[in-house]
GROMACS .gro file of C-alpha atoms in nm:
model
  198
    1MET     CA    1   3.877  -1.761  -4.341
    2LEU     CA    2   3.763  -1.380  -4.516
    3VAL     CA    3   3.808  -1.428  -4.880
    4GLU     CA    4   3.784  -1.149  -5.171
    5GLU     CA    5   3.506  -1.360  -5.427
    6PRO     CA    6   3.278  -1.596  -5.483
    7SER     CA    7   3.520  -1.812  -5.688
    8MET     CA    8   3.776  -1.844  -5.371
    9GLU     CA    9   3.498  -1.930  -5.160
   10GLU     CA   10   3.400  -2.178  -5.428
   11ALA     CA   11   3.724  -2.326  -5.471
   12LEU     CA   12   3.763  -2.336  -5.077
   13ARG     CA   13   3.510  -2.537  -5.021
   14HIS     CA   14   3.645  -2.831  -5.186
   15LEU     CA   15   4.028  -2.747  -5.057
   16LEU     CA   16   4.016  -2.745  -4.734
   17PRO     CA   17   3.854  -3.032  -4.612
   18LYS     CA   18   4.174  -3.217  -4.801
   19ILE     CA   19   4.412  -2.977  -4.609
   20ILE     CA   20   4.221  -2.963  -4.260
   21GLY     CA   21   4.038  -3.319  -4.296
   22ASN     CA   22   3.735  -3.340  -4.063
   23ARG     CA   23   3.798  -3.066  -3.862
   24THR     CA   24   3.517  -2.806  -3.789
   25GLY     CA   25   3.477  -2.451  -3.676
   26TRP     CA   26   3.601  -2.331  -4.024
   27LYS     CA   27   3.385  -2.046  -4.184
   28VAL     CA   28   3.459  -1.899  -4.531
   29ILE     CA   29   3.362  -1.536  -4.522
   30ASN     CA   30   3.306  -1.435  -4.903
   31MET     CA   31   3.374  -1.033  -4.879
   32ARG     CA   32   3.242  -1.005  -5.246
   33SER     CA   33   3.550  -0.792  -5.392
   34LYS     CA   34   3.903  -0.692  -5.314
   35GLY     CA   35   3.759  -0.340  -5.235
   36ARG     CA   36   3.503  -0.415  -5.010
   37LEU     CA   37   3.756  -0.667  -4.818
   38MET     CA   38   4.014  -0.410  -4.777
   39LYS     CA   39   3.751  -0.152  -4.649
   40GLU     CA   40   3.583  -0.394  -4.398
   41LEU     CA   41   3.922  -0.570  -4.321
   42PRO     CA   42   4.010  -0.300  -4.027
   43ASP     CA   43   3.649  -0.331  -3.848
   44ARG     CA   44   3.624  -0.731  -3.885
   45LEU     CA   45   3.951  -0.754  -3.728
   46ARG     CA   46   3.936  -0.540  -3.402
   47GLY     CA   47   3.571  -0.769  -3.396
   48TYR     CA   48   3.783  -1.042  -3.388
   49LYS     CA   49   4.018  -0.911  -3.092
   50ARG     CA   50   3.728  -0.814  -2.886
   51ARG     CA   51   3.607  -1.194  -2.902
   52MET     CA   52   3.941  -1.332  -2.865
   53ASP     CA   53   3.975  -1.090  -2.541
   54GLY     CA   54   3.633  -1.242  -2.429
   55GLY     CA   55   3.804  -1.638  -2.444
   56GLU     CA   56   3.685  -1.753  -2.786
   57GLU     CA   57   4.025  -1.907  -2.942
   58ILE     CA   58   3.966  -1.781  -3.319
   59LYS     CA   59   4.203  -1.805  -3.580
   60VAL     CA   60   4.159  -1.562  -3.911
   61ILE     CA   61   4.301  -1.624  -4.246
   62VAL     CA   62   4.265  -1.348  -4.503
   63LEU     CA   63   4.328  -1.451  -4.882
   64ILE     CA   64   4.302  -1.213  -5.146
   65ASP     CA   65   4.465  -1.176  -5.483
   66ARG     CA   66   4.726  -0.977  -5.591
   67ASP     CA   67   4.568  -0.859  -5.928
   68ASN     CA   68   4.799  -0.591  -6.046
   69ASP     CA   69   4.898  -0.429  -5.677
   70ASN     CA   70   5.245  -0.473  -5.551
   71CYS     CA   71   5.271  -0.785  -5.359
   72HIS     CA   72   5.522  -0.630  -5.075
   73ASP     CA   73   5.316  -0.302  -5.030
   74LEU     CA   74   4.966  -0.540  -5.000
   75LYS     CA   75   5.106  -0.788  -4.769
   76ARG     CA   76   5.234  -0.465  -4.588
   77GLN     CA   77   4.887  -0.325  -4.558
   78LEU     CA   78   4.756  -0.656  -4.447
   79GLU     CA   79   5.045  -0.676  -4.153
   80ASP     CA   80   4.945  -0.317  -4.063
   81MET     CA   81   4.579  -0.391  -4.054
   82ALA     CA   82   4.601  -0.672  -3.794
   83ARG     CA   83   4.910  -0.492  -3.579
   84ASN     CA   84   4.666  -0.196  -3.542
   85ALA     CA   85   4.388  -0.425  -3.468
   86GLY     CA   86   4.621  -0.551  -3.172
   87LEU     CA   87   4.656  -0.839  -3.328
   88GLN     CA   88   4.956  -1.077  -3.438
   89THR     CA   89   5.053  -1.232  -3.760
   90LYS     CA   90   5.176  -1.574  -3.882
   91THR     CA   91   5.460  -1.322  -4.051
   92ALA     CA   92   5.495  -1.084  -3.743
   93ALA     CA   93   5.570  -1.457  -3.538
   94GLY     CA   94   5.796  -1.582  -3.756
   95THR     CA   95   5.956  -1.940  -3.744
   96GLY     CA   96   6.025  -1.948  -3.371
   97GLY     CA   97   5.677  -2.092  -3.252
   98ALA     CA   98   5.531  -1.751  -3.107
   99ALA     CA   99   5.160  -1.682  -3.051
  100PHE     CA  100   4.976  -1.567  -3.377
  101GLN     CA  101   4.620  -1.536  -3.473
  102VAL     CA  102   4.577  -1.365  -3.819
  103VAL     CA  103   4.732  -1.511  -4.167
  104ASN     CA  104   4.751  -1.316  -4.460
  105ARG     CA  105   4.771  -1.459  -4.775
  106ILE     CA  106   4.787  -1.353  -5.096
  107ALA     CA  107   4.724  -1.522  -5.445
  108ILE     CA  108   4.963  -1.464  -5.696
  109GLU     CA  109   4.858  -1.303  -5.920
  110GLU     CA  110   4.505  -1.445  -5.899
  111LEU     CA  111   4.325  -1.782  -5.790
  112GLU     CA  112   4.366  -1.934  -6.147
  113ALA     CA  113   4.772  -1.959  -6.077
  114TRP     CA  114   4.643  -2.240  -5.815
  115PHE     CA  115   4.443  -2.414  -6.110
  116ILE     CA  116   4.741  -2.373  -6.351
  117GLY     CA  117   4.956  -2.493  -6.069
  118ASP     CA  118   4.778  -2.856  -6.092
  119THR     CA  119   4.743  -2.962  -6.450
  120THR     CA  120   4.649  -3.313  -6.331
  121ALA     CA  121   4.322  -3.157  -6.191
  122LEU     CA  122   4.261  -2.960  -6.517
  123GLN     CA  123   4.254  -3.294  -6.685
  124CYS     CA  124   4.036  -3.457  -6.448
  125ALA     CA  125   3.804  -3.161  -6.434
  126PHE     CA  126   3.803  -3.162  -6.843
  127THR     CA  127   3.865  -3.464  -6.953
  128SER     CA  128   3.907  -3.320  -7.305
  129LEU     CA  129   4.271  -3.241  -7.196
  130ARG     CA  130   4.385  -3.555  -7.099
  131GLY     CA  131   4.683  -3.622  -7.360
  132ILE     CA  132   4.722  -3.227  -7.428
  133ARG     CA  133   5.030  -3.055  -7.402
  134PHE     CA  134   5.042  -2.781  -7.132
  135PRO     CA  135   5.208  -2.465  -7.250
  136ASN     CA  136   5.543  -2.363  -7.123
  137SER     CA  137   5.382  -2.063  -6.983
  138PHE     CA  138   5.214  -2.299  -6.696
  139ASN     CA  139   5.571  -2.426  -6.571
  140ASN     CA  140   5.551  -2.116  -6.367
  141PRO     CA  141   5.183  -2.050  -6.222
  142ASP     CA  142   5.226  -1.790  -6.052
  143ASN     CA  143   5.387  -1.577  -6.347
  144GLY     CA  144   5.121  -1.284  -6.433
  145GLY     CA  145   4.772  -1.321  -6.668
  146THR     CA  146   4.692  -1.593  -6.493
  147TRP     CA  147   4.273  -1.602  -6.553
  148GLU     CA  148   4.369  -1.498  -6.921
  149ARG     CA  149   4.630  -1.790  -6.984
  150LEU     CA  150   4.393  -2.015  -6.826
  151HIS     CA  151   4.053  -1.902  -7.014
  152HIS     CA  152   4.275  -1.890  -7.361
  153PHE     CA  153   4.437  -2.222  -7.279
  154LEU     CA  154   4.097  -2.406  -7.222
  155LYS     CA  155   3.965  -2.159  -7.539
  156GLN     CA  156   4.173  -2.345  -7.757
  157ASN     CA  157   4.101  -2.672  -7.657
  158GLY     CA  158   3.679  -2.653  -7.670
  159ILE     CA  159   3.624  -2.542  -7.295
  160TYR     CA  160   3.486  -2.232  -7.247
  161ARG     CA  161   3.484  -2.086  -7.578
  162ASN     CA  162   3.268  -1.742  -7.493
  163SER     CA  163   3.344  -1.650  -7.171
  164PHE     CA  164   3.500  -1.760  -6.862
  165PRO     CA  165   3.261  -1.883  -6.525
  166LYS     CA  166   3.483  -1.806  -6.248
  167ILE     CA  167   3.284  -1.997  -5.981
  168ALA     CA  168   3.184  -2.303  -6.221
  169ALA     CA  169   3.565  -2.349  -6.317
  170ALA     CA  170   3.684  -2.271  -5.932
  171ARG     CA  171   3.425  -2.591  -5.892
  172ASN     CA  172   3.491  -2.821  -6.174
  173ILE     CA  173   3.889  -2.770  -6.100
  174ALA     CA  174   3.935  -2.745  -5.693
  175LYS     CA  175   3.752  -3.114  -5.637
  176HIS     CA  176   4.005  -3.251  -5.841
  177MET     CA  177   4.282  -3.032  -5.681
  178ASP     CA  178   4.572  -3.230  -5.446
  179PRO     CA  179   4.703  -2.953  -5.210
  180ARG     CA  180   5.081  -3.145  -5.224
  181ARG     CA  181   5.123  -3.140  -5.580
  182ASN     CA  182   5.036  -2.792  -5.651
  183ARG     CA  183   5.355  -2.621  -5.798
  184SER     CA  184   5.187  -2.289  -5.753
  185ARG     CA  185   5.439  -2.099  -5.444
  186SER     CA  186   5.115  -1.901  -5.374
  187PHE     CA  187   4.906  -2.155  -5.311
  188GLN     CA  188   5.232  -2.333  -5.088
  189CYS     CA  189   5.221  -2.064  -4.897
  190PHE     CA  190   4.872  -2.041  -4.847
  191LEU     CA  191   4.848  -2.441  -4.745
  192GLN     CA  192   5.148  -2.384  -4.496
  193GLY     CA  193   4.958  -2.101  -4.356
  194VAL     CA  194   4.650  -2.322  -4.288
  195VAL     CA  195   4.862  -2.590  -4.121
  196ALA     CA  196   4.977  -2.395  -3.947
  197CYS     CA  197   4.598  -2.278  -3.798
  198LEU     CA  198   4.525  -2.679  -3.715
   0.00000   0.00000   0.00000
């Protein structure tokens, strides 16, 4: 699995075992930035294709934040990179059960939407939030400004007052997340993609 940043890697360290159980062979590769991931992805995909042609069974999941990009344009870029490398994506394969090698997933708008999508995990990670009413803006986790919304809410409640430590927050929250209860649509799409690779 290729991810764009350390906080994604940290969150997945805690989330993947809840999704895949004790299956082995999974590896999360942190590309350190979205720009680097997008720049190096074509070469990496061609490298995976050569390994697949050599007989290795590999599934590649690419996870990236939408940020301010147009979601459809970003997805098309990812799909084009896979196709140009000679790989079939889950999206292109459709729902008919055709074989695929690549799953492209976008966190809308950012990873923090997944945290907002599981308010129970937030209450477990930060016990001072128990009994606190979550803002109405949390009802639609994928509705923009997610890390700012989350940081503002936590700051209002005495948590991370000065800055938002993304890696520490990812660790604290993800270890309490339950994939089945998450209300973020982008998380549920990611979950379906991972399950399809099992």
